[in-house]
mmCIF file of C-alpha atoms in Angstrom:
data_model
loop_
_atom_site.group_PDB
_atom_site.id
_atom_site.type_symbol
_atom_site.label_atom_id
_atom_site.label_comp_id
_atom_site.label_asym_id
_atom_site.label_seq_id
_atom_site.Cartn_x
_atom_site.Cartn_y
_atom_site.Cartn_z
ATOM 1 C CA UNK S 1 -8.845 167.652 -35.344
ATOM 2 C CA UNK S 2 -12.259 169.513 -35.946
ATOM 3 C CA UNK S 3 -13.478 172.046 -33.925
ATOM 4 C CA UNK S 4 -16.842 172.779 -34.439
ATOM 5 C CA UNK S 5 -18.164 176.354 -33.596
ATOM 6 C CA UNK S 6 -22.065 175.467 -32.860
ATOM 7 C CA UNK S 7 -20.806 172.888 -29.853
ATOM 8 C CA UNK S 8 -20.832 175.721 -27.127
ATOM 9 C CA UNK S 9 -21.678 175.482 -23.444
ATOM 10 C CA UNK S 10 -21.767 178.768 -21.535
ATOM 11 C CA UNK S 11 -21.236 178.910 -17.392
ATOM 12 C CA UNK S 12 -21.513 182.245 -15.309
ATOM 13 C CA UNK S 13 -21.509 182.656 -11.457
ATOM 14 C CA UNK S 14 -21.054 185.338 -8.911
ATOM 15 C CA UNK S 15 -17.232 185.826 -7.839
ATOM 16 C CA UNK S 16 -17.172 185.888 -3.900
ATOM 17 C CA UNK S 17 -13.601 187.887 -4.642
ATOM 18 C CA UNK S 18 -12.902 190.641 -7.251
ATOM 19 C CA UNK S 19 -11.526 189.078 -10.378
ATOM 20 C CA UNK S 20 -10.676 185.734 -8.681
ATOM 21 C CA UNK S 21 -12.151 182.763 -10.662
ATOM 22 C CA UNK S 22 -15.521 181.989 -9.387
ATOM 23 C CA UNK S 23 -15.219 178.155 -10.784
ATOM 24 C CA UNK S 24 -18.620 177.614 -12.477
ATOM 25 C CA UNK S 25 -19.898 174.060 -13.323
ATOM 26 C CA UNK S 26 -22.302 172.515 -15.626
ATOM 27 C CA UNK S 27 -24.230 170.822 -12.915
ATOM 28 C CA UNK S 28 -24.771 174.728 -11.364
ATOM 29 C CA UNK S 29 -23.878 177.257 -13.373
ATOM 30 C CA UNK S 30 -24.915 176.101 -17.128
ATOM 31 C CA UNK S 31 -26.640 179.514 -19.378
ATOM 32 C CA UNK S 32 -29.228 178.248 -22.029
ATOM 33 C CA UNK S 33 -27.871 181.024 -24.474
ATOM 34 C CA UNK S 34 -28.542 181.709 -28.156
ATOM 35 C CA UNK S 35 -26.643 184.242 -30.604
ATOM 36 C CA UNK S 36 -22.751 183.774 -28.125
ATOM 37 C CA UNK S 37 -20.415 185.870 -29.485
ATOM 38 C CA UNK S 38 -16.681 186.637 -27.900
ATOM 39 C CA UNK S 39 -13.684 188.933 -28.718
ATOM 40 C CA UNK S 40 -11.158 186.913 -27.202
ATOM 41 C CA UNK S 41 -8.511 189.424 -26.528
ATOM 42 C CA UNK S 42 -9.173 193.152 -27.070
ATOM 43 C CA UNK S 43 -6.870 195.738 -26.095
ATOM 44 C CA UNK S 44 -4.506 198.346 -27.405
ATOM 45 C CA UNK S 45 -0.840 197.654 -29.141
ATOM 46 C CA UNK S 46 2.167 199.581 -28.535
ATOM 47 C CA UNK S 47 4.344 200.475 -31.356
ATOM 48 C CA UNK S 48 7.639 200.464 -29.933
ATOM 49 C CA UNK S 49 8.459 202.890 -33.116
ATOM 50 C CA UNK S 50 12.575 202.363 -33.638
ATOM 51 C CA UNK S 51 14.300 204.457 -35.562
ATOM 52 C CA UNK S 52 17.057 202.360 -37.350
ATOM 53 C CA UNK S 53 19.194 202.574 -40.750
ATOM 54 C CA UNK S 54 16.639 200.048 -42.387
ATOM 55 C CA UNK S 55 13.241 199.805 -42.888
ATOM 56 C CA UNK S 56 10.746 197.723 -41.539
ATOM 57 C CA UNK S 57 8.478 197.221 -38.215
ATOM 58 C CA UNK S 58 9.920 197.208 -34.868
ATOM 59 C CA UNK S 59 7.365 195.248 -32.900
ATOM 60 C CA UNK S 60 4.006 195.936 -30.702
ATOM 61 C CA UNK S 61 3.604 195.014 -27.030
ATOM 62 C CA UNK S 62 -0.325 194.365 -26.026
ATOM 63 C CA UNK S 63 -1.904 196.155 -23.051
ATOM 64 C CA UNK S 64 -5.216 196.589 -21.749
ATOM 65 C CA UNK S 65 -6.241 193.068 -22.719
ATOM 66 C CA UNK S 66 -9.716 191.917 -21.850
ATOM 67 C CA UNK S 67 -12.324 190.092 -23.654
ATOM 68 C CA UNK S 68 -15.748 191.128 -24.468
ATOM 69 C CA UNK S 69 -18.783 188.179 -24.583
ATOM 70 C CA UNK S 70 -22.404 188.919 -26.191
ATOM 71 C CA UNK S 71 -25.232 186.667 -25.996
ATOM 72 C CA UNK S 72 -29.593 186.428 -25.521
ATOM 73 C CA UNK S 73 -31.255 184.536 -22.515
ATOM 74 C CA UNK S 74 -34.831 183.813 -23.016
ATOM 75 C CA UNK S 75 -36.861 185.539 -20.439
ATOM 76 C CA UNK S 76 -38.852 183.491 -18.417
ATOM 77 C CA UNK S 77 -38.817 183.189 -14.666
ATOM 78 C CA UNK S 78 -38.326 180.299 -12.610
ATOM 79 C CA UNK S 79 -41.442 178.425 -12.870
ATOM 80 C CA UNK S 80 -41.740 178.901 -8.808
ATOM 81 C CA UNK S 81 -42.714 182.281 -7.320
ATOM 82 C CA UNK S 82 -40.139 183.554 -5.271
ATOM 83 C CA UNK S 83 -37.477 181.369 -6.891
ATOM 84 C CA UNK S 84 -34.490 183.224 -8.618
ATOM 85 C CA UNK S 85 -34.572 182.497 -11.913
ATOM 86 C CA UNK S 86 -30.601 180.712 -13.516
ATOM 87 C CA UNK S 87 -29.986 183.878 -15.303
ATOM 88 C CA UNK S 88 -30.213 185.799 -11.971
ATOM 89 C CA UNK S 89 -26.934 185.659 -11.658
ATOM 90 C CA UNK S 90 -26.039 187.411 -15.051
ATOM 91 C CA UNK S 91 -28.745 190.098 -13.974
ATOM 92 C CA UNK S 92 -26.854 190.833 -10.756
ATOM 93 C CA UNK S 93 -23.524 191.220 -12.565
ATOM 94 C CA UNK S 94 -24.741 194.169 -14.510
ATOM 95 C CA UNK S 95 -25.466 196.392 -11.387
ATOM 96 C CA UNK S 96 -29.035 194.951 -10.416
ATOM 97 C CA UNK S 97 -30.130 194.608 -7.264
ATOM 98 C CA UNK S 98 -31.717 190.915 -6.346
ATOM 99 C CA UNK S 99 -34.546 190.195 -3.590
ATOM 100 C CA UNK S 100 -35.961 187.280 -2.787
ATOM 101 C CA UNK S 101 -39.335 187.049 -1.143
ATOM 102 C CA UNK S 102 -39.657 183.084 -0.447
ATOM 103 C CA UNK S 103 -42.663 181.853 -2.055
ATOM 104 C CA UNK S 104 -43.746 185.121 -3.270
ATOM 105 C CA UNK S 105 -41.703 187.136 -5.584
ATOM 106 C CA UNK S 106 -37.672 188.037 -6.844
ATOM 107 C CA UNK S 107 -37.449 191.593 -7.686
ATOM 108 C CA UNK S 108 -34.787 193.252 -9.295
ATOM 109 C CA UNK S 109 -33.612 197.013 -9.780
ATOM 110 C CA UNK S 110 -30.769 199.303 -10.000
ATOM 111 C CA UNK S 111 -28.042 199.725 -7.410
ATOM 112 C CA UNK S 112 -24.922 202.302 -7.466
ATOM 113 C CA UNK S 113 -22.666 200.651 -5.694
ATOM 114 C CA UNK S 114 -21.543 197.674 -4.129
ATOM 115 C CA UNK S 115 -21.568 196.035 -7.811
ATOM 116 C CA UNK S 116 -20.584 192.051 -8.078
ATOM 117 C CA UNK S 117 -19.053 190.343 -10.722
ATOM 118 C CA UNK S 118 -19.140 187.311 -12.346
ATOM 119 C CA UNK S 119 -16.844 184.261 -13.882
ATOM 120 C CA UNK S 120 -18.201 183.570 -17.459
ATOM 121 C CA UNK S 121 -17.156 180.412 -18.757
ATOM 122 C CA UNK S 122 -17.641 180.117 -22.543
ATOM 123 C CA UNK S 123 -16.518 176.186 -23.680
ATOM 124 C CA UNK S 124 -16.405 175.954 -27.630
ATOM 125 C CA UNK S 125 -15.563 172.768 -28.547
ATOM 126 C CA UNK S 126 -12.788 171.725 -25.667
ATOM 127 C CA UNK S 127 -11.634 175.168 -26.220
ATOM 128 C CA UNK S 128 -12.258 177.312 -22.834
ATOM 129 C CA UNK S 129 -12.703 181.232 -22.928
ATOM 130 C CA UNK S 130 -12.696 182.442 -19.639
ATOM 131 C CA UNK S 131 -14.352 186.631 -18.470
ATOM 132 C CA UNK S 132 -12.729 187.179 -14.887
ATOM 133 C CA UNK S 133 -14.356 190.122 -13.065
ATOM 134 C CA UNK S 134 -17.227 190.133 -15.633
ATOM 135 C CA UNK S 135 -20.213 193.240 -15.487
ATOM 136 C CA UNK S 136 -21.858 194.434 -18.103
ATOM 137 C CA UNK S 137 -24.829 195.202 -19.863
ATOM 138 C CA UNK S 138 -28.153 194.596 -20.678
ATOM 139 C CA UNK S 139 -31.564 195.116 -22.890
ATOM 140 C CA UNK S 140 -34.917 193.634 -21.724
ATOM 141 C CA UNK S 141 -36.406 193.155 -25.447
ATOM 142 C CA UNK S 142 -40.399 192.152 -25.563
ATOM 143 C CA UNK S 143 -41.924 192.225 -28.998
ATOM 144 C CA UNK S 144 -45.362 191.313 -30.408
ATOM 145 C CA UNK S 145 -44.490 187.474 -32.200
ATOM 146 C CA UNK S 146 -40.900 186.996 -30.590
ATOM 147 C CA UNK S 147 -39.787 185.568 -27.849
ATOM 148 C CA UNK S 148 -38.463 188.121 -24.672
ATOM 149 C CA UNK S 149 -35.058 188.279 -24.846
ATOM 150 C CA UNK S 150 -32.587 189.386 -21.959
ATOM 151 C CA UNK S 151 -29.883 190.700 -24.635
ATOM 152 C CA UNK S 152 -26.059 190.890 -22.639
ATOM 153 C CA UNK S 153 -23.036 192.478 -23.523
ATOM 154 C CA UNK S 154 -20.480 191.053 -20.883
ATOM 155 C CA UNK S 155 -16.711 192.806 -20.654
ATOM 156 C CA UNK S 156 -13.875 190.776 -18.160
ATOM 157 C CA UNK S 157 -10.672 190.449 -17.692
ATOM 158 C CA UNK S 158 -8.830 188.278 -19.889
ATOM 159 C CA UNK S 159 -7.540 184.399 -18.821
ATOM 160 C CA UNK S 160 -5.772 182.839 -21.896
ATOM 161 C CA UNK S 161 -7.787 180.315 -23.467
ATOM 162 C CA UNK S 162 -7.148 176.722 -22.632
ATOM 163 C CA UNK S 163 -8.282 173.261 -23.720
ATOM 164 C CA UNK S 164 -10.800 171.514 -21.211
ATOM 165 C CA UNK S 165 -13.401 168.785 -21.603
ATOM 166 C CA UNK S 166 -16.316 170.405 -22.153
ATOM 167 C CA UNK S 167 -18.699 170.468 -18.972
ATOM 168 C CA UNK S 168 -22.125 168.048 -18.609
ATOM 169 C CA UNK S 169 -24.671 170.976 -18.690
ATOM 170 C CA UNK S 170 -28.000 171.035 -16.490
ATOM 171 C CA UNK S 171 -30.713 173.154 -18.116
ATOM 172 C CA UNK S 172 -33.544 172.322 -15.677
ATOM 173 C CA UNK S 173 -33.909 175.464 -14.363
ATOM 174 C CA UNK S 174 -34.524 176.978 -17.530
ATOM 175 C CA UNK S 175 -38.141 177.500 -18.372
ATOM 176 C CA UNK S 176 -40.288 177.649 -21.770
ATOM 177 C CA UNK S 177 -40.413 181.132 -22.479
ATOM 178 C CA UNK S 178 -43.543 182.364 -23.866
ATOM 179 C CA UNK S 179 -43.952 184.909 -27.310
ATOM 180 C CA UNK S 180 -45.434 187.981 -26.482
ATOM 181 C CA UNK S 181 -48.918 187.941 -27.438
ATOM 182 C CA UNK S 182 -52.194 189.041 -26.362
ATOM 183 C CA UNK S 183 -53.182 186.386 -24.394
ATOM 184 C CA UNK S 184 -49.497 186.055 -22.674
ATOM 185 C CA UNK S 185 -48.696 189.979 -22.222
ATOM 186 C CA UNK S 186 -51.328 191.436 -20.610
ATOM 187 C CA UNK S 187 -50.542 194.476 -19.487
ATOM 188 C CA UNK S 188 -49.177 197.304 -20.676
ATOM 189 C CA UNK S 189 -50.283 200.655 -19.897
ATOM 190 C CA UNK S 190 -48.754 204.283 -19.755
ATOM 191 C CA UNK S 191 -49.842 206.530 -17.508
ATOM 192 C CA UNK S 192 -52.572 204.247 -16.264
ATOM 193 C CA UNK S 193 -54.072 203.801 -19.977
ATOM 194 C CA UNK S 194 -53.726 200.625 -21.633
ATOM 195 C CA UNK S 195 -52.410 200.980 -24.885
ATOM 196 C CA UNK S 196 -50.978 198.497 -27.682
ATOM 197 C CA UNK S 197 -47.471 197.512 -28.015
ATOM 198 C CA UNK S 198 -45.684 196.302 -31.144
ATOM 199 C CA UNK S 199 -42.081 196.580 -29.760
ATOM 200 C CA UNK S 200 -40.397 196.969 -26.069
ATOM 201 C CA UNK S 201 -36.751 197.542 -24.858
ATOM 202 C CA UNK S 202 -35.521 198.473 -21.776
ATOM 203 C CA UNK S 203 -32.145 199.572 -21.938
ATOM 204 C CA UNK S 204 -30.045 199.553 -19.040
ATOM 205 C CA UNK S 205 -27.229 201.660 -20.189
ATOM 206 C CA UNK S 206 -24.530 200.693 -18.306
ATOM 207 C CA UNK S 207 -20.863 202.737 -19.242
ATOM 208 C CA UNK S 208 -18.818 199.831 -18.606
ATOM 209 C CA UNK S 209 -15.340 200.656 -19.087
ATOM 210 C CA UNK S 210 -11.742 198.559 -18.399
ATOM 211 C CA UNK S 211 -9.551 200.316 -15.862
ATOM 212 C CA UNK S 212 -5.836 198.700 -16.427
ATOM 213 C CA UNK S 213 -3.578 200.480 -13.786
ATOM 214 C CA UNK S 214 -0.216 199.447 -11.908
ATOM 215 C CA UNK S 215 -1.736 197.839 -9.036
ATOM 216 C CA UNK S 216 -5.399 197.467 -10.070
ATOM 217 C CA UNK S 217 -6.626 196.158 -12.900
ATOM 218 C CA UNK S 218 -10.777 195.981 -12.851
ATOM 219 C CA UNK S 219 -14.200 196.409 -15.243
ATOM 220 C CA UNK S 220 -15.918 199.069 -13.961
ATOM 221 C CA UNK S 221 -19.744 200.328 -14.225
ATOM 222 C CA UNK S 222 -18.724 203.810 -14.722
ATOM 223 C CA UNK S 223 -22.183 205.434 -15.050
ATOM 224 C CA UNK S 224 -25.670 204.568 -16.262
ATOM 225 C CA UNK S 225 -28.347 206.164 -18.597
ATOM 226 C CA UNK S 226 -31.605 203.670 -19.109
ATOM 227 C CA UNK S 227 -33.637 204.252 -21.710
ATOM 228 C CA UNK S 228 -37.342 203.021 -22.735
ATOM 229 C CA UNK S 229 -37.531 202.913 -26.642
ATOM 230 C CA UNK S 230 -40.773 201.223 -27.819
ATOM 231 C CA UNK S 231 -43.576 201.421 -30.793
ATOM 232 C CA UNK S 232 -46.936 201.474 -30.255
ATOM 233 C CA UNK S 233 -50.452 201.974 -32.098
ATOM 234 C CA UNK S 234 -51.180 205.552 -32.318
ATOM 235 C CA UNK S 235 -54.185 206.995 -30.839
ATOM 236 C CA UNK S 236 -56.305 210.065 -29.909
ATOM 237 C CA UNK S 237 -54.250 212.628 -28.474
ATOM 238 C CA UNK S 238 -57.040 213.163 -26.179
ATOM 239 C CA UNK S 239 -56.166 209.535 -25.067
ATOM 240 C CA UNK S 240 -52.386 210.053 -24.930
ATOM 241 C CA UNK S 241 -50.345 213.297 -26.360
ATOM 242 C CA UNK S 242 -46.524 212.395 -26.830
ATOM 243 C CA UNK S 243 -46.169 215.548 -28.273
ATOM 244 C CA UNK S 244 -47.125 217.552 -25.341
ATOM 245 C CA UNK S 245 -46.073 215.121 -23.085
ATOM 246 C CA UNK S 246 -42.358 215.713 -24.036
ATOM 247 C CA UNK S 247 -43.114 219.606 -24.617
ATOM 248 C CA UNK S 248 -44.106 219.522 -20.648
ATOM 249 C CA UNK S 249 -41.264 217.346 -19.650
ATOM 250 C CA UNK S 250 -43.521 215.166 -18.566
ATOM 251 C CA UNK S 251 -42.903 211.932 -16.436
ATOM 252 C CA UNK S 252 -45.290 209.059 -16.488
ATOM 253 C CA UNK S 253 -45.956 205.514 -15.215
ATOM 254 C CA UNK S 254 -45.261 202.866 -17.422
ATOM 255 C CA UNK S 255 -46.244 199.118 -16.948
ATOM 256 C CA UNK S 256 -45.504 195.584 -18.658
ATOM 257 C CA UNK S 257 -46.366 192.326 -17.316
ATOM 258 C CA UNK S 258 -45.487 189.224 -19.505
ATOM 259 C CA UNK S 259 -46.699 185.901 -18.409
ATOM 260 C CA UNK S 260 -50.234 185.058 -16.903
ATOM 261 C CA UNK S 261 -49.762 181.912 -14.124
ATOM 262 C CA UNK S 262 -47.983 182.069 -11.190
ATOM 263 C CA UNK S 263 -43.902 181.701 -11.408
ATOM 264 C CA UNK S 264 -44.148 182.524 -14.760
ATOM 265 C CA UNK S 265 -44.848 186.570 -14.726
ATOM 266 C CA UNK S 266 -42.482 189.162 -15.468
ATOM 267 C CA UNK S 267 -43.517 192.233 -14.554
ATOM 268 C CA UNK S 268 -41.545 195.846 -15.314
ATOM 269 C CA UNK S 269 -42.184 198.789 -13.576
ATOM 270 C CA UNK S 270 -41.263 202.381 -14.238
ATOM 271 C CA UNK S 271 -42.551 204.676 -11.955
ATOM 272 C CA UNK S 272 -41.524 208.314 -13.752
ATOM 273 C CA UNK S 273 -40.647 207.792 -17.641
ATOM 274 C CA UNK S 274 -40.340 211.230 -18.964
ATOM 275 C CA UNK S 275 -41.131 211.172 -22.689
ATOM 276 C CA UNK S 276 -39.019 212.064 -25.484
ATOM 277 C CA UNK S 277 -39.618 214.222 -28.264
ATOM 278 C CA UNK S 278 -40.808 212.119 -31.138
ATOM 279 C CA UNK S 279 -38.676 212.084 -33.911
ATOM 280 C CA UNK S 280 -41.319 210.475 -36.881
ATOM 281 C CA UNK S 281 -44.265 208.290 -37.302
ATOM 282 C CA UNK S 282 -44.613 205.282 -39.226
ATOM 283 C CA UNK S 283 -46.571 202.615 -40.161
ATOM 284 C CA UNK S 284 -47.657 198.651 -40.570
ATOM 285 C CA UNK S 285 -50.047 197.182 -42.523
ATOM 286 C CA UNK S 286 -51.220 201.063 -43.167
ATOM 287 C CA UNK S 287 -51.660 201.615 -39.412
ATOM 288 C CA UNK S 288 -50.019 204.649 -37.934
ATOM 289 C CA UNK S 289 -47.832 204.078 -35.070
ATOM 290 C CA UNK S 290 -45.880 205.887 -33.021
ATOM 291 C CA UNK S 291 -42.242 205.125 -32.434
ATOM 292 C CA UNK S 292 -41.448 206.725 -28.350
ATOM 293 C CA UNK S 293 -38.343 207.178 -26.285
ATOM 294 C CA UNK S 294 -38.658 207.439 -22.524
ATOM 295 C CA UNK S 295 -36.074 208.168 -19.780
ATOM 296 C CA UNK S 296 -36.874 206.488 -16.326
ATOM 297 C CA UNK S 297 -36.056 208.557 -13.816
ATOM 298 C CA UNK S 298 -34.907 208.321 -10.246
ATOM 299 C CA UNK S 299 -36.864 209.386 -7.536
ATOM 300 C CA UNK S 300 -35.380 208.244 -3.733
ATOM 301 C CA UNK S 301 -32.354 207.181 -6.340
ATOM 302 C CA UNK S 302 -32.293 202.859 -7.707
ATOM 303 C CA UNK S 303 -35.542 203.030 -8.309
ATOM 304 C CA UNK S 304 -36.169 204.341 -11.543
ATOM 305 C CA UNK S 305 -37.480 200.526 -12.691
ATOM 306 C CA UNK S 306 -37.954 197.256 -11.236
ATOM 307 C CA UNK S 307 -38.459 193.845 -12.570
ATOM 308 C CA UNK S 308 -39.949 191.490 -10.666
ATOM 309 C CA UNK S 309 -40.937 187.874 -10.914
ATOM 310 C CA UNK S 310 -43.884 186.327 -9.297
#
């Protein structure tokens, strides 16, 4: 029989238990995805190393095993203010903070502790990869002509793959995304001044790392380091100065909203970015622009950015 690689359905939800199988479901659960990757079983193998009279191997035993999932979700919100949006879930399983204002708005920031997990259910054809105790990572991308991408690198605890009819997937709550634009980004300002944007990432930086111990086994968010890289049109240095900016150590607002009616705004907010030194210039279409890296910091601590939906 064929198994064909593009038939994929992908499921996540929030364990109420530490690596205990959260059961997803396609009515539920379902991920509109793009770009799924998985490693199905990564780890480390132990030579057993034998000395005997002949030659030849002696055998590995695996350890560590756990499996590590990538994939893009569209970001768009839920289409009704204060309504989590379906990849909330995913959000909240890389160390992010959820809170629901009925009717009004779902914001989301930072937390150090107290992190969830997820079950990630990745069905390829009958064939189903399972991430137990799931957290991970994640890039908020929003570029000029593309669509605004929540980019995740997921690690969990490995289940061995088994066969199972492939799930009837609900992607209702999944909205049209819109590119960003113009017209459907209209802010984005640093330090109060608006300025224009040719590429956005928010990195979250999460250290995720695989603790495999006699007694515990568990994925752990180990530490954190966001970053801000983006590239926008260079101006005046009366009107902004990178350059002394970064010499000052500097720490600015920064502010992107994408979307323009109600339920469908994203909105970032990053109270103190200190800037980076720039490392170059470069240039489009013979424009000079200015590639920038800033560090949001903390302030009363988890609050260095917040995304929130309204």
């Amino acid at each position: 029989m064929t198994l064909y690689f593009r038939k994929k359905l992908l499921l996540a939800k929030i364990e109420a238990s530490y690596g205990i199988d959260a059961t997803p479901t396609g009515a539920a659960n379902t991920i509109r995805a793009s770009e799924i990757q998985i490693r199905p079983m990564e780890g480390t193998d132990l030579e057993r190393g034998h000395e005997t009279p002949f030659l030849g191997a002696s055998g590995t035993i695996p350890v560590d095993l756990h499996s590590v999932m990538t994939f893009k979700v569209e970001l768009a919100a839920s289409g009704a203010a204060g309504t989590a949006p379906a990849w909330g879930p995913l959000l909240r399983a890389c160390g992010a903070a959820e809170t629901i204002e009925a009717g009004t708005s779902v914001t989301y920031n930072p937390i150090s502790s107290g992190y969830e997990s997820a079950t990630i259910w990745l069905n390829i054809d009958g064939t189903l990869y399972a991430l137990v105790g799931a957290r991970g990572n994640v890039d908020v991308v929003v570029n000029a002509s593309a669509i605004p991408q929540l980019e995740f690198t997921f690690t969990g605890l490995w289940v061995k793959p088994s066969a199972q009819v492939m799930p009837v997937p609900d992607y209702s709550e999944f909205q049209k995304p819109r590119a960003g634009s113009k017209a459907n980004t209209p802010v984005f300002s640093i330090d109060g001044a608006a300025h224009v944007l040719r590429s956005f990432k928010l990195a979250m930086g999460n250290d995720v790392q695989g603790r495999f111990l006699i007694g515990e086994e568990e994925i752990v968010i180990a530490d954190r380091a966001d970053m801000v890289e983006m590239q926008i049109k260079a101006v005046a240095l009366a009107t902004l100065d990178p350059f002394a900016l970064a010499r000052d150590q500097s720490a600015v607002p920064l502010v992107l909203t994408h979307g323009v009616t109600a339920g469908n705004i994203a909105s970032f907010g990053i109270p103190r970015a200190q800037m980076q030194r720039p490392t170059g210039l470069t240039e489009a279409q013979g424009v000079t622009e200015w590639p920038l890296t800033l560090v949001p910091l903390p302030e009363a601590g988890n609050d260095q950015w917040t995304l929130t939906l309204t």
